[in-house]
Amino acid sequence: MDARTLRIKTEVLGYLSGTFLSKGYLWMLPKVLSPITDPLWPDPAEQKTEPLEVEVRTYGLRLRLTHSMILHKQAAVSRFGRIFVLSPNVRIEARKPDGWHAFEFTQFDFEARDLRMKDVMETLEEVIRGLARRLCEGGLVSCEEYGGILKGDFPVYDYADLGEEGVDRLTQEEERPFFVVNIPREFYDYYDEETGEWHNYDLYVPGYGEVASGGEREWEYEKITRKILKGGLKVENFVPYLRMVKNGEIMPSAGAGLGIERLVTFFSGLADIAEAQVFPRIPYREVEL
Ligand code: AMP
Ligand code: MG
């Protein structure tokens, strides 16, 4: 990583936290170890991956490393209304280095009890535009190159019409960031059983790929357990979370998670996400420090 990229990363972190604080979000700090974490499955963009486990013999505990903080976000937002967290995620996926996946990265993860899908997509669009403006006015990126983001709405496509191949094609063809909605995936994203539609979304940036994922969330015990089993997951991996759901402590909410290194890769025009980390964590690459 060079100094310009770290300045861009600093601006991204400052801009995101400042913007969400001004919108009334509360700042939560991350958890790295927990009895439960995101299964990341069945998300068509992910691999079936078991979280790393740590045996804490001193306390007689067995805890998992965070895949993502989605389940904690749901628990916290039910009490606090609007929250965000900058959280390290560790995902050990057996995929070849592709310049777009790190095995440890950071999410800017936000969630709000009073928002729906449309509101979150508007917020994501506003934030990407705001970032482009901030970086271009600060002389960190070319206004000519990134100014296009400021023109026109981000197009929205339905995953049912595209499939993975269509998404890949659009990533190469589109000139602006775009949304993909209605993606069949993890149990916590809201599925409307009447219309057969998923109330979720991914945000893509042209030439690179997905930079954010989010959705409206499930909160009903029966539906959640049914979806866990349907996804081939084990109910026992989510016991404390399911207890909260059963007690009515998980409320409807919506939110999204933005990949910090991916945003930096895009705005810095990097060829490899490794360049967006001071201490890179890239599959199959030696870790120096
Ligand atoms: P997910 O909920 O799995 O979609 O993760 C949320 C966001 O984190 C994604 O949209 C990416 O921006 C980022 N992300 C996910 N996996 C990786 C990875 N392996 N390396 C870097 N960023 C990632
Ligand atoms: Mg995703």
mmCIF file of N, CA and C and ligand atoms in Angstrom, residues 46 91 100-102 105 107 210-213 257 259 262 273, ligand 1:
data_model
loop_
_atom_site.group_PDB
_atom_site.id
_atom_site.type_symbol
_atom_site.label_atom_id
_atom_site.label_comp_id
_atom_site.label_asym_id
_atom_site.label_seq_id
_atom_site.Cartn_x
_atom_site.Cartn_y
_atom_site.Cartn_z
ATOM 1 N N GLU A 46 -20.655 -16.419 -2.224
ATOM 2 C CA GLU A 46 -19.733 -16.949 -1.200
ATOM 3 C C GLU A 46 -19.523 -18.448 -1.378
ATOM 4 N N ARG A 91 -12.487 -14.732 6.847
ATOM 5 C CA ARG A 91 -13.167 -15.769 6.044
ATOM 6 C C ARG A 91 -12.126 -16.586 5.303
ATOM 7 N N TRP A 100 -9.461 -9.506 -5.579
ATOM 8 C CA TRP A 100 -10.706 -8.920 -5.063
ATOM 9 C C TRP A 100 -11.119 -9.513 -3.724
ATOM 10 N N HIS A 101 -10.430 -10.592 -3.280
ATOM 11 C CA HIS A 101 -10.747 -11.236 -2.001
ATOM 12 C C HIS A 101 -9.540 -11.231 -1.075
ATOM 13 N N ALA A 102 -9.754 -10.720 0.132
ATOM 14 C CA ALA A 102 -8.761 -10.859 1.197
ATOM 15 C C ALA A 102 -9.356 -11.849 2.196
ATOM 16 N N PHE A 105 -10.592 -8.766 6.287
ATOM 17 C CA PHE A 105 -10.911 -7.454 5.728
ATOM 18 C C PHE A 105 -11.835 -6.731 6.706
ATOM 19 N N GLN A 107 -15.433 -4.445 7.343
ATOM 20 C CA GLN A 107 -16.727 -3.972 6.851
ATOM 21 C C GLN A 107 -17.156 -2.730 7.607
ATOM 22 N N GLU A 210 -18.699 -6.576 -6.494
ATOM 23 C CA GLU A 210 -19.578 -6.218 -5.376
ATOM 24 C C GLU A 210 -18.812 -5.460 -4.282
ATOM 25 N N VAL A 211 -19.368 -4.319 -3.865
ATOM 26 C CA VAL A 211 -18.760 -3.582 -2.745
ATOM 27 C C VAL A 211 -19.646 -3.534 -1.503
ATOM 28 N N ALA A 212 -20.935 -3.858 -1.657
ATOM 29 C CA ALA A 212 -21.818 -3.849 -0.481
ATOM 30 C C ALA A 212 -22.941 -4.852 -0.669
ATOM 31 N N SER A 213 -23.384 -5.421 0.459
ATOM 32 C CA SER A 213 -24.547 -6.317 0.464
ATOM 33 C C SER A 213 -25.443 -5.915 1.619
ATOM 34 N N GLY A 257 -23.643 -3.836 4.540
ATOM 35 C CA GLY A 257 -22.229 -3.824 4.912
ATOM 36 C C GLY A 257 -21.399 -3.456 3.698
ATOM 37 N N GLY A 259 -17.611 -3.104 2.048
ATOM 38 C CA GLY A 259 -16.232 -3.578 2.188
ATOM 39 C C GLY A 259 -15.282 -2.403 2.035
ATOM 40 N N ARG A 262 -12.458 -2.939 -0.535
ATOM 41 C CA ARG A 262 -12.965 -2.929 -1.913
ATOM 42 C C ARG A 262 -13.282 -1.512 -2.374
ATOM 43 N N ILE A 273 -6.506 -5.963 -4.499
ATOM 44 C CA ILE A 273 -6.969 -5.556 -3.167
ATOM 45 C C ILE A 273 -5.832 -5.616 -2.132
HETATM 46 P P1 AMP B 1 -21.169 -9.969 2.498
HETATM 47 O O1 AMP B 1 -22.195 -9.695 3.531
HETATM 48 O O2 AMP B 1 -20.608 -11.324 2.551
HETATM 49 O O3 AMP B 1 -21.640 -9.598 1.146
HETATM 50 O O4 AMP B 1 -19.961 -8.967 2.828
HETATM 51 C C1 AMP B 1 -20.200 -7.596 2.808
HETATM 52 C C2 AMP B 1 -19.151 -6.855 2.031
HETATM 53 O O5 AMP B 1 -17.850 -7.163 2.546
HETATM 54 C C3 AMP B 1 -19.067 -7.253 0.569
HETATM 55 O O6 AMP B 1 -19.996 -6.584 -0.219
HETATM 56 C C4 AMP B 1 -17.647 -6.832 0.238
HETATM 57 O O7 AMP B 1 -17.554 -5.448 0.011
HETATM 58 C C5 AMP B 1 -16.905 -7.156 1.503
HETATM 59 N N1 AMP B 1 -16.250 -8.464 1.369
HETATM 60 C C6 AMP B 1 -16.834 -9.683 1.447
HETATM 61 N N2 AMP B 1 -15.918 -10.655 1.285
HETATM 62 C C7 AMP B 1 -14.722 -10.039 1.086
HETATM 63 C C8 AMP B 1 -13.390 -10.513 0.863
HETATM 64 N N3 AMP B 1 -13.099 -11.814 0.837
HETATM 65 N N4 AMP B 1 -12.405 -9.594 0.729
HETATM 66 C C9 AMP B 1 -12.682 -8.275 0.789
HETATM 67 N N5 AMP B 1 -13.917 -7.766 0.988
HETATM 68 C C10 AMP B 1 -14.932 -8.637 1.142
#
